[in-house]
mmCIF file of C-alpha atoms in Angstrom:
data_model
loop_
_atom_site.group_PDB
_atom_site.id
_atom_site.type_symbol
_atom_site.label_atom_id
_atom_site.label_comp_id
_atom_site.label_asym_id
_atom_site.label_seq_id
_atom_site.Cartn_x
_atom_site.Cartn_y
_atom_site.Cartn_z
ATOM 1 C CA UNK A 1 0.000 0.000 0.000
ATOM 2 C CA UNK A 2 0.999 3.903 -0.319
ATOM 3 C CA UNK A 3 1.467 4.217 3.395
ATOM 4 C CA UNK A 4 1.340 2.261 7.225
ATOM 5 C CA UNK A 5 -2.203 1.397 8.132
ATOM 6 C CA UNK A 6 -3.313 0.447 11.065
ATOM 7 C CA UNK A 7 -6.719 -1.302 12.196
ATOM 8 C CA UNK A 8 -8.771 -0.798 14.396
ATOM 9 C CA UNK A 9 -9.066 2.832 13.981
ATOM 10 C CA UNK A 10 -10.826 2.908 17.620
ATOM 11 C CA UNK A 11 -10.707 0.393 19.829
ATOM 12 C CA UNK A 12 -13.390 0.453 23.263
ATOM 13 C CA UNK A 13 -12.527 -1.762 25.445
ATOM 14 C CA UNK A 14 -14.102 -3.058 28.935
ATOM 15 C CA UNK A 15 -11.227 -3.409 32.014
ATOM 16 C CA UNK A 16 -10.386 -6.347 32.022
ATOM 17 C CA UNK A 17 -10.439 -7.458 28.133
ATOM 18 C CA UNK A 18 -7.805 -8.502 26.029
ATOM 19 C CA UNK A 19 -7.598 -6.500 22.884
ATOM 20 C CA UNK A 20 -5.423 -6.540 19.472
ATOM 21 C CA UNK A 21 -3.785 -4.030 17.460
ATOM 22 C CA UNK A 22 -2.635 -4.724 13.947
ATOM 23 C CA UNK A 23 -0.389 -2.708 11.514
ATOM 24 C CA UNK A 24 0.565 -3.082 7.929
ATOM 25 C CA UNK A 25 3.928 -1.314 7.540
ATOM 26 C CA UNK A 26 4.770 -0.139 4.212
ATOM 27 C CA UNK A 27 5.503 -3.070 1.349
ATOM 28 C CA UNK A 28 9.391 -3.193 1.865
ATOM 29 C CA UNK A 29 9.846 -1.378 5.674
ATOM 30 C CA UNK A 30 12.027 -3.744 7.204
ATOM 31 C CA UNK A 31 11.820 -2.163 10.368
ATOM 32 C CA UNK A 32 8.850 -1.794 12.367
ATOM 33 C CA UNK A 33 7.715 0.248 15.719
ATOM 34 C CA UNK A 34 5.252 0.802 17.678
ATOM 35 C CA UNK A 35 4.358 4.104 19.843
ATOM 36 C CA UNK A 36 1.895 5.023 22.487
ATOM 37 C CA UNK A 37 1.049 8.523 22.747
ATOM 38 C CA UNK A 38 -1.264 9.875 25.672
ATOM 39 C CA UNK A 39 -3.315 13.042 25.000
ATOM 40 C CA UNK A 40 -0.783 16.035 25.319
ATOM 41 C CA UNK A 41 2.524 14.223 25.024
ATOM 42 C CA UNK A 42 4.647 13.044 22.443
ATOM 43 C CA UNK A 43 4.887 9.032 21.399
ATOM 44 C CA UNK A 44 7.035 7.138 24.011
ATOM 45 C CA UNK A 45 8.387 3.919 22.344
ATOM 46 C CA UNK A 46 7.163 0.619 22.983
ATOM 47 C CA UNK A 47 8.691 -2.248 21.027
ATOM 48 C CA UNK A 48 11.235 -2.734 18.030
ATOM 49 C CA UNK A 49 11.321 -5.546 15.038
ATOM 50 C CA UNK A 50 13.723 -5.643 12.612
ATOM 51 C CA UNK A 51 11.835 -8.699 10.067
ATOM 52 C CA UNK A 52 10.188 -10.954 11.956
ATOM 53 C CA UNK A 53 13.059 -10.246 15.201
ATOM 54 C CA UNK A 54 11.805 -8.641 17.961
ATOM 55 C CA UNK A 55 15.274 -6.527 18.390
ATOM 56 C CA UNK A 56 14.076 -3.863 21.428
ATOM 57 C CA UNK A 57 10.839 -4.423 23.984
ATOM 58 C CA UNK A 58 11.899 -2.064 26.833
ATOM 59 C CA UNK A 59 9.295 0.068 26.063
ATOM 60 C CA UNK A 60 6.210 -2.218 26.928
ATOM 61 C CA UNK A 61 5.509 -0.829 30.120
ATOM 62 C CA UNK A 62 4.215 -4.747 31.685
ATOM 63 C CA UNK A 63 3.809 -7.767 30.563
ATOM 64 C CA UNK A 64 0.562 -7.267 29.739
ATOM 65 C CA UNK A 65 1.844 -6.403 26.530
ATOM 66 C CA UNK A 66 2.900 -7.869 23.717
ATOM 67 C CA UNK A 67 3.831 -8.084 20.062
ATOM 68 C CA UNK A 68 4.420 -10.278 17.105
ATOM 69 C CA UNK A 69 5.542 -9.734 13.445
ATOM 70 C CA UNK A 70 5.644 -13.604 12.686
ATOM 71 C CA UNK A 71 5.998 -13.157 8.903
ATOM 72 C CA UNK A 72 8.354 -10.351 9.080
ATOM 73 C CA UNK A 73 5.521 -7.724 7.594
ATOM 74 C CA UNK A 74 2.187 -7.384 9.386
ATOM 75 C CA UNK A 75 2.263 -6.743 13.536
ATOM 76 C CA UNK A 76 0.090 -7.214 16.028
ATOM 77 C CA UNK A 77 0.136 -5.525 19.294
ATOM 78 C CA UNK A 78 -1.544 -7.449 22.064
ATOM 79 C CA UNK A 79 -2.669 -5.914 25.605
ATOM 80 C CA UNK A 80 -4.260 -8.494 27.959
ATOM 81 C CA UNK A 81 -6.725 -7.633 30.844
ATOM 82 C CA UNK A 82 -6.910 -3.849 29.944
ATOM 83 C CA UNK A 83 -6.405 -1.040 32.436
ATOM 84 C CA UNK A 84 -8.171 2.762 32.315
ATOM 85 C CA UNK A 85 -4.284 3.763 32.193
ATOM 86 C CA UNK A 86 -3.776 1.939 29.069
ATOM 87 C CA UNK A 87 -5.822 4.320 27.341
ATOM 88 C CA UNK A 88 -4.234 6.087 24.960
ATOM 89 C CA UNK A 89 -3.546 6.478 21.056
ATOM 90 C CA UNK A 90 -1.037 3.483 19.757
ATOM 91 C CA UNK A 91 0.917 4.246 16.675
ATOM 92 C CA UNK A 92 2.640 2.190 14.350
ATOM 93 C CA UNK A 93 5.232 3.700 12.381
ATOM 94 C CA UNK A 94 7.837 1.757 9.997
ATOM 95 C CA UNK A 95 11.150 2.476 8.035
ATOM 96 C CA UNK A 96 13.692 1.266 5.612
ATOM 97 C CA UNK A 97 16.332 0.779 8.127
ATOM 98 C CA UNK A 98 16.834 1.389 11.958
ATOM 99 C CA UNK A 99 18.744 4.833 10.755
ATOM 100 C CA UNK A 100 16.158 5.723 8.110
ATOM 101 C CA UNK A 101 13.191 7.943 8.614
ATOM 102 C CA UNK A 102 10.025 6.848 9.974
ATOM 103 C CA UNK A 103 6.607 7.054 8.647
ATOM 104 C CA UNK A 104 3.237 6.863 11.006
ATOM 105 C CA UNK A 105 0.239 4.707 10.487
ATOM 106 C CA UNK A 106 -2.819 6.917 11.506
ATOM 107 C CA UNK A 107 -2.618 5.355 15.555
ATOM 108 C CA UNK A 108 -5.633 3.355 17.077
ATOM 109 C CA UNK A 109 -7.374 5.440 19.591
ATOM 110 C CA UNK A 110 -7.959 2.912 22.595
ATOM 111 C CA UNK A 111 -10.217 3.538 25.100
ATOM 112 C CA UNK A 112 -10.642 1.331 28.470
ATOM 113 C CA UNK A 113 -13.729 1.912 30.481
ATOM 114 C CA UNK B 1 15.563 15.872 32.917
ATOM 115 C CA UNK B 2 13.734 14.809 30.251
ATOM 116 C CA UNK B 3 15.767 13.716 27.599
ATOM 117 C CA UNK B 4 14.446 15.925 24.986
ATOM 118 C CA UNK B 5 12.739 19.233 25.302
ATOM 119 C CA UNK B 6 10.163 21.791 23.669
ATOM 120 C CA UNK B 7 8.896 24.747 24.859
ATOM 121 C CA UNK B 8 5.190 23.387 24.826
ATOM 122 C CA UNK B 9 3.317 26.641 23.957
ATOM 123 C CA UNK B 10 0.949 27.516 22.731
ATOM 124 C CA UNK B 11 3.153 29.344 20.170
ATOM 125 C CA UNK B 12 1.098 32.533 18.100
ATOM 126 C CA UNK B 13 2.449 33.973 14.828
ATOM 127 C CA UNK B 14 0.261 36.161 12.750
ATOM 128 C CA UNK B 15 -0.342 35.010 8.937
ATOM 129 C CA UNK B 16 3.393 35.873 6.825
ATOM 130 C CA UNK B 17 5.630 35.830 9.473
ATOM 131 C CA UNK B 18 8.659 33.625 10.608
ATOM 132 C CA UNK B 19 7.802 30.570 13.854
ATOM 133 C CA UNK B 20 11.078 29.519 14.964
ATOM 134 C CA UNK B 21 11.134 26.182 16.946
ATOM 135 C CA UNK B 22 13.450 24.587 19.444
ATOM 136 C CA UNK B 23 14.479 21.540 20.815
ATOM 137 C CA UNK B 24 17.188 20.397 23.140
ATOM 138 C CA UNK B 25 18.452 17.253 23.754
ATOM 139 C CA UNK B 26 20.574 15.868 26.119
ATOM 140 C CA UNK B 27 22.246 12.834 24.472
ATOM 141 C CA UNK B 28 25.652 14.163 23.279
ATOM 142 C CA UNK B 29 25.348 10.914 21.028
ATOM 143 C CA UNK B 30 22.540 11.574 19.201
ATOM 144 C CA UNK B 31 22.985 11.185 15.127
ATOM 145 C CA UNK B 32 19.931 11.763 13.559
ATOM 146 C CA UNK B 33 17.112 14.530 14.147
ATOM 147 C CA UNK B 34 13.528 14.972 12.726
ATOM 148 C CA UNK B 35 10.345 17.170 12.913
ATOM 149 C CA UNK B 36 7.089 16.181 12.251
ATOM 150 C CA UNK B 37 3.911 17.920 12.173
ATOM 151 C CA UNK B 38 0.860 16.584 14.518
ATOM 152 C CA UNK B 39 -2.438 17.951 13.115
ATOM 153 C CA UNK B 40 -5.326 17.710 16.377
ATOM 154 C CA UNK B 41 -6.683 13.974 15.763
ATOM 155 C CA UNK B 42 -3.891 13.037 13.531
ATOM 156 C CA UNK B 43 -0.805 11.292 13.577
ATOM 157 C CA UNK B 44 2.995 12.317 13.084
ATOM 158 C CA UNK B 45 4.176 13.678 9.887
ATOM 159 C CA UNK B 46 7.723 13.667 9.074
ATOM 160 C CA UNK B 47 8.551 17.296 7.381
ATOM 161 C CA UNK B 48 12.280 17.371 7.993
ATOM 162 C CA UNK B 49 15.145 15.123 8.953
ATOM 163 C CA UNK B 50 18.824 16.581 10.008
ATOM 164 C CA UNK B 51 21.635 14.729 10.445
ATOM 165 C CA UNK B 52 24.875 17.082 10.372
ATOM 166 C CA UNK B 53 25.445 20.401 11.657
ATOM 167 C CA UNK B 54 24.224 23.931 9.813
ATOM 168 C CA UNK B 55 20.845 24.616 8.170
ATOM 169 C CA UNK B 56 18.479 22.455 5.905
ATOM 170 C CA UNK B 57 16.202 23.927 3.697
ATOM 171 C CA UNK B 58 12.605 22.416 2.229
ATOM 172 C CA UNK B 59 10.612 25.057 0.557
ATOM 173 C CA UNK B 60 9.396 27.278 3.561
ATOM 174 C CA UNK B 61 10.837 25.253 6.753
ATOM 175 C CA UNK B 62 14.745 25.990 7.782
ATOM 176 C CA UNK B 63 16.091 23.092 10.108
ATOM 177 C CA UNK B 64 19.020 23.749 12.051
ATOM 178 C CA UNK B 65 21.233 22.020 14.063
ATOM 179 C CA UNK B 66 24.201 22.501 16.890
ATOM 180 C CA UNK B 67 25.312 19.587 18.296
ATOM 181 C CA UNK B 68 27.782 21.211 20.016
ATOM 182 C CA UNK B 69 24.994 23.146 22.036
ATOM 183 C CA UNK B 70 22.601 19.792 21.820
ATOM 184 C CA UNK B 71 19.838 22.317 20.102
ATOM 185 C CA UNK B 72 17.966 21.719 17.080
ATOM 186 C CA UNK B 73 15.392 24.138 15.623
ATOM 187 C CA UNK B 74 12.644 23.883 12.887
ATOM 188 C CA UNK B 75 11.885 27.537 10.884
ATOM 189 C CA UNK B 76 8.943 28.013 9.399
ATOM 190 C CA UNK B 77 8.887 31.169 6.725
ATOM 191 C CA UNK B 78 5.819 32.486 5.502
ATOM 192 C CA UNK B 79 3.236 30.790 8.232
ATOM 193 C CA UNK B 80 0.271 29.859 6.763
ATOM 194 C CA UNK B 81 -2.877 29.262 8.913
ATOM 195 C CA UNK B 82 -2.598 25.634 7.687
ATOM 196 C CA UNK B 83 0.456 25.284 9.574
ATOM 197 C CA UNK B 84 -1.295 25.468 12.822
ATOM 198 C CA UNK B 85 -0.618 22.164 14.588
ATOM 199 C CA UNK B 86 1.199 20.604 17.431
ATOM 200 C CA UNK B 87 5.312 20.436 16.006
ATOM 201 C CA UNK B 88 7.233 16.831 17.207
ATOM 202 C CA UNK B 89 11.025 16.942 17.408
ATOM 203 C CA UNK B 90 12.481 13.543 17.623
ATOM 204 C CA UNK B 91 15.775 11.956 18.476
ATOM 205 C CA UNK B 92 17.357 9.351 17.454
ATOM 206 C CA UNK B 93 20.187 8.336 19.261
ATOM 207 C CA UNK B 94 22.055 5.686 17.305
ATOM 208 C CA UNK B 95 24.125 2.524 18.603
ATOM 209 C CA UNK B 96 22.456 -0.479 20.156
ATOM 210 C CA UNK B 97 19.310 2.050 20.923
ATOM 211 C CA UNK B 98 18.721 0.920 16.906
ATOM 212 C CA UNK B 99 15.920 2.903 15.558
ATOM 213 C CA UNK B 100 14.491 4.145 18.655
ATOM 214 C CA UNK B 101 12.969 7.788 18.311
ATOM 215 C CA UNK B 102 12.705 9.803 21.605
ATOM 216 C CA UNK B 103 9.716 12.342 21.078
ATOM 217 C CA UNK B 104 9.678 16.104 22.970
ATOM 218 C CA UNK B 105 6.250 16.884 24.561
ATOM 219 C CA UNK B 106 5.483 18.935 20.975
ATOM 220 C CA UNK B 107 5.352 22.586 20.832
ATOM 221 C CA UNK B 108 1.416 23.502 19.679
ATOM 222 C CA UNK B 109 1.566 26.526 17.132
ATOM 223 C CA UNK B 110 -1.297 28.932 15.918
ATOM 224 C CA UNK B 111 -1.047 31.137 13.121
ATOM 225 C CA UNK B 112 -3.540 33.554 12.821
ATOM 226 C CA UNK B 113 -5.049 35.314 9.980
#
């Protein structure tokens, strides 16, 4: 595709559910990240893959998260038993390199009631 | 200290006139440097990258960067009420932190008519 998309676009979830995040980086991107950005603040990394190699996960901030690129393309992001403080917008960006610029996927908005 | 750092703003301009934005940062290793544009709902948008010392130019926007001083700056000529939006500068700090971008809070500009 032209550009990163991500799905769902908005995401409400009860406490306590599991929920999935997926992005399709653009065709090529070898390297993929993912972002969390609460209202008012920049993105704070999460997670790193370089292919299918999850290279850097000291972002995920417990081990409620967690993330796949299997096939060295498409990611998921998984959060288990959601938390009100997991709210936030989750962005999904991917580049040509780990030097290279990165490009944004339009974020799923999450909301946890 | 936060490792990166924006005046948050709001920054005003009227219509025509120069916006000058800064950053610091305070990894002295830090190779590669970007702003992106954040429009209210939206998601980053890379609109410069900077990588050695001096000025950049791209049709109205100026980066510049002193590593020496840890200080990059984004200079927007000729503001345009479309410019209004929340500016990102991003570090990336090279080495085994691979592609890892470290966002400021954003600076939120308004140009008015």
């Amino acid at each position: 595709g032209a550009g990163v998309s991500q799905s769902p676009r908005y995401k409400v979830a009860k406490r306590g559910q599991d929920v999935a995040l997926r992005c399709d980086p653009i065709s090529g991107h070898v390297s993929l990240f993912w972002y969390q950005q609460a209202l008012g603040q920049g993105p704070e990394f999460l997670t790193y893959f370089q292919n299918e190699a999850q290279l850097d996960k000291s972002g995920l901030p417990s081990d409620r998260f967690f993330a796949e690129r299997p096939e060295g393309s498409v990611s998921t992001l998984k959060i288990q038993r959601t938390q009100q403080e997991d709210s936030a917008v989750y962005l999904c960006a991917s580049s040509l390199g780990t030097a290279n610029e990165q490009f944004f996927g339009p974020g799923t908005r999450l909301t946890v009631l | 200290q936060k490792e990166v750092e924006q005046n948050s703003g709001p920054l005003s301009v009227p219509e025509g006139a120069i916006a000058s934005l800064n950053c610091t940062y305070s990894d002295r290793v830090s190779q590669s440097f970007f702003w992106y544009r954040q429009y209210s709902g939206k998601s980053p948008e890379l609109i410069m990258s900077i990588y050695s010392n001096g000025d950049k130019e791209d049709g109205r926007f100026t980066a510049q960067l002193n590593k020496a001083s840890q200080y990059v700056s984004l200079l927007i000529r000729d503001s345009q009420p479309s410019d209004s939006a929340t500016y990102l500068c991003a570090v990336h700090a090279g080495g085994t932190s691979y592609g890892k971008l470290t966002f400021g809070q954003g600076t939120i500009l308004t140009v008015h008519p």
